[in-house]
Short mmCIF file of C-alpha atoms in Angstrom, two decimals:
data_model
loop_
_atom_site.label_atom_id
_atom_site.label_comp_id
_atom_site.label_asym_id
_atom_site.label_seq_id
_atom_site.Cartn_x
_atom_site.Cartn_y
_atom_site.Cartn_z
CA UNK A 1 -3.01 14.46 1.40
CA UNK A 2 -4.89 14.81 -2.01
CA UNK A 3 -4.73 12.28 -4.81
CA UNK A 4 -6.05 11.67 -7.94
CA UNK A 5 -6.41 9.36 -10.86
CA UNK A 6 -6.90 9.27 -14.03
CA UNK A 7 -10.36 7.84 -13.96
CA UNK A 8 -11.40 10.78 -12.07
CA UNK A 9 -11.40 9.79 -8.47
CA UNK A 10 -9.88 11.61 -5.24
CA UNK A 11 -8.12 10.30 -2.30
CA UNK A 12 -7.98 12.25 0.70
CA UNK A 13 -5.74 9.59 2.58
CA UNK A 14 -5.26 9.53 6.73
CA UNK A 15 -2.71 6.70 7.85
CA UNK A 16 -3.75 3.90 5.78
CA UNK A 17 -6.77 4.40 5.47
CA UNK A 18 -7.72 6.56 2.45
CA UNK A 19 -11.97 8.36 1.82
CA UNK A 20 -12.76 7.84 -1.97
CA UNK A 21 -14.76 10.07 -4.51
CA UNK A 22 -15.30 11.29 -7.89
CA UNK A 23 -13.97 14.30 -8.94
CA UNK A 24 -15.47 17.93 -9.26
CA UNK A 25 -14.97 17.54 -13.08
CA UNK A 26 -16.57 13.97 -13.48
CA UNK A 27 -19.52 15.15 -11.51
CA UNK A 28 -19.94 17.93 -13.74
CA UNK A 29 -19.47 15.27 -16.84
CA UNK A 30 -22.22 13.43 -15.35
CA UNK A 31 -24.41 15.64 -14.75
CA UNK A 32 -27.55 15.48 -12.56
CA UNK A 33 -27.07 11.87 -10.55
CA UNK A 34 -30.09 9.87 -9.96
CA UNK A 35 -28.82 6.48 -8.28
CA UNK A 36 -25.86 5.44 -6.52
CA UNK A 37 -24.85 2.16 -5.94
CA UNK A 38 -21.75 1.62 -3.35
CA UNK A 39 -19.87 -1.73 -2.34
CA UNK A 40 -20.48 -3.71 0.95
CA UNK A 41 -18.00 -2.96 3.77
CA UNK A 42 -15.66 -6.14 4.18
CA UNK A 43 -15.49 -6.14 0.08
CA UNK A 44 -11.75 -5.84 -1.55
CA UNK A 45 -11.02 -4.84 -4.01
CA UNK A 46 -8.01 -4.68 -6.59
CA UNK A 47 -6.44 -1.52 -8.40
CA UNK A 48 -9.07 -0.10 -10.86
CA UNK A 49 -11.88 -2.71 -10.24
CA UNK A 50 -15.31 -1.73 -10.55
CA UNK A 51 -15.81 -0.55 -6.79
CA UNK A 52 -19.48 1.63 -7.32
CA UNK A 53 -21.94 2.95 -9.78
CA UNK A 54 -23.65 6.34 -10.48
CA UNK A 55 -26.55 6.78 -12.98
CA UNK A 56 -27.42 10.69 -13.94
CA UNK A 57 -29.72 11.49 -16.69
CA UNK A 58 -27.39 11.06 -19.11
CA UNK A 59 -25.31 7.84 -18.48
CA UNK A 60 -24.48 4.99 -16.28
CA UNK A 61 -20.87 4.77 -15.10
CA UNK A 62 -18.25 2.70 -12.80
CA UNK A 63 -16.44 4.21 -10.52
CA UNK A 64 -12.90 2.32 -9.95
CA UNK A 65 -11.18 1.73 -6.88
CA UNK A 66 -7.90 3.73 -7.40
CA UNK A 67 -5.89 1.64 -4.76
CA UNK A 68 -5.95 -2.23 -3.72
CA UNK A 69 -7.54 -2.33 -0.37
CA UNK A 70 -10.63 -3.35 1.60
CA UNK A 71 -14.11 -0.95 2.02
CA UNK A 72 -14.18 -0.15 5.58
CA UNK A 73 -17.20 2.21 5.44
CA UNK A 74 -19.85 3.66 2.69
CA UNK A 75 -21.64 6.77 2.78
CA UNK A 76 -25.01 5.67 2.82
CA UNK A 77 -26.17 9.58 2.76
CA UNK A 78 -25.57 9.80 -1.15
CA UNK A 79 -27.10 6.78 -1.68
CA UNK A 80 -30.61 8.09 -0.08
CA UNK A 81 -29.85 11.20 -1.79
CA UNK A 82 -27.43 11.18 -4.67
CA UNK A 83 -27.66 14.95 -5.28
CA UNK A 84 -25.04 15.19 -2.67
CA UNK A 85 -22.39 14.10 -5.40
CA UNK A 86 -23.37 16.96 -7.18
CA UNK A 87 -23.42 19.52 -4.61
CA UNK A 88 -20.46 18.61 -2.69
CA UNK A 89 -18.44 15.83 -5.09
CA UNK A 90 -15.15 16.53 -2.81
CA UNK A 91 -16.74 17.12 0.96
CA UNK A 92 -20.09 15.58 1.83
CA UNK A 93 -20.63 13.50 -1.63
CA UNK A 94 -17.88 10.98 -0.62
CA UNK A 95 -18.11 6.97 -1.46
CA UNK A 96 -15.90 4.72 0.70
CA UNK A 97 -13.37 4.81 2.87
CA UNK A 98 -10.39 2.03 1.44
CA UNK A 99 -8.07 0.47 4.13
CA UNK A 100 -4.93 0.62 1.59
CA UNK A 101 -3.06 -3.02 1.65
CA UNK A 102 0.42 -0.63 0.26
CA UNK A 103 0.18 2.95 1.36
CA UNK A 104 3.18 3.38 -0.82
CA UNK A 105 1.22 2.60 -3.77
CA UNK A 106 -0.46 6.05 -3.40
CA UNK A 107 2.75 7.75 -4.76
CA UNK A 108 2.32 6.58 -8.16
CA UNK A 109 -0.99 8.93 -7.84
CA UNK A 110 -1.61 12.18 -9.76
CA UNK A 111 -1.38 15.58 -7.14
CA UNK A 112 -3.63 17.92 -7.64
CA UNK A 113 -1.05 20.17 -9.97
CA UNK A 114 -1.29 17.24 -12.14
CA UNK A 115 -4.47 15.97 -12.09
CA UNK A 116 -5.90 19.87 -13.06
CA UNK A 117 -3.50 20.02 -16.12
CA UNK A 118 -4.95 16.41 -17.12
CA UNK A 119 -8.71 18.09 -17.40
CA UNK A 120 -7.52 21.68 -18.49
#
């Protein structure tokens, strides 16, 4: 299951347990990313705290953590290489994987019907 938010992250989420990105569009925004910067596994986190950071050539930015839940694992690969985000922002350019502490909380979510008509 897809889900998005307004701050331009997906959630593919398995069980309770839900892998975290930015989207297709906010990697285009960005542009070129030059540094990554991802949370320690063990860290929680609350709904739309400051989770990571990305740096391109144009800006800094936060990514937020759409859900309230604990990091479980990182993807170190786009932090050695943060071109990944750019090449694969949905796939292989993932951030963290988020135990949820609701799962239910994912319902108040965009899909991805809505989330495309919020960036149209």
């Amino acid at each position: 299951m897809l889900k998005f938010t307004q701050e331009h992250e997906w959630l593919k989420i398995e069980g309770d347990v839900a892998t975290v990105g930015i989207t297709t569009h906010a990697a285009e925004q960005l542009g070129d990313l030059v540094f990554v910067e991802l949370p320690e596994v063990g860290a929680t986190f609350s709904k739309n705290g400051e989770a990571a950071t990305v740096e391109s050539v144009k800006a800094a930015s936060d990514v937020y953590c759409p859900l309230d839940g604990e990091i479980v694992e990182i993807n170190q690969a786009i932090v050695d290489d943060p071109s990944l985000v750019n090449s694969d922002p949905q796939g292989a350019g993932w951030f963290f994987k988020l135990k949820l502490s609701n799962t239910t909380d994912a319902d108040a979510l965009l899909d991805e019907a809505a989330y495309k008509e919020l960036v149209a």
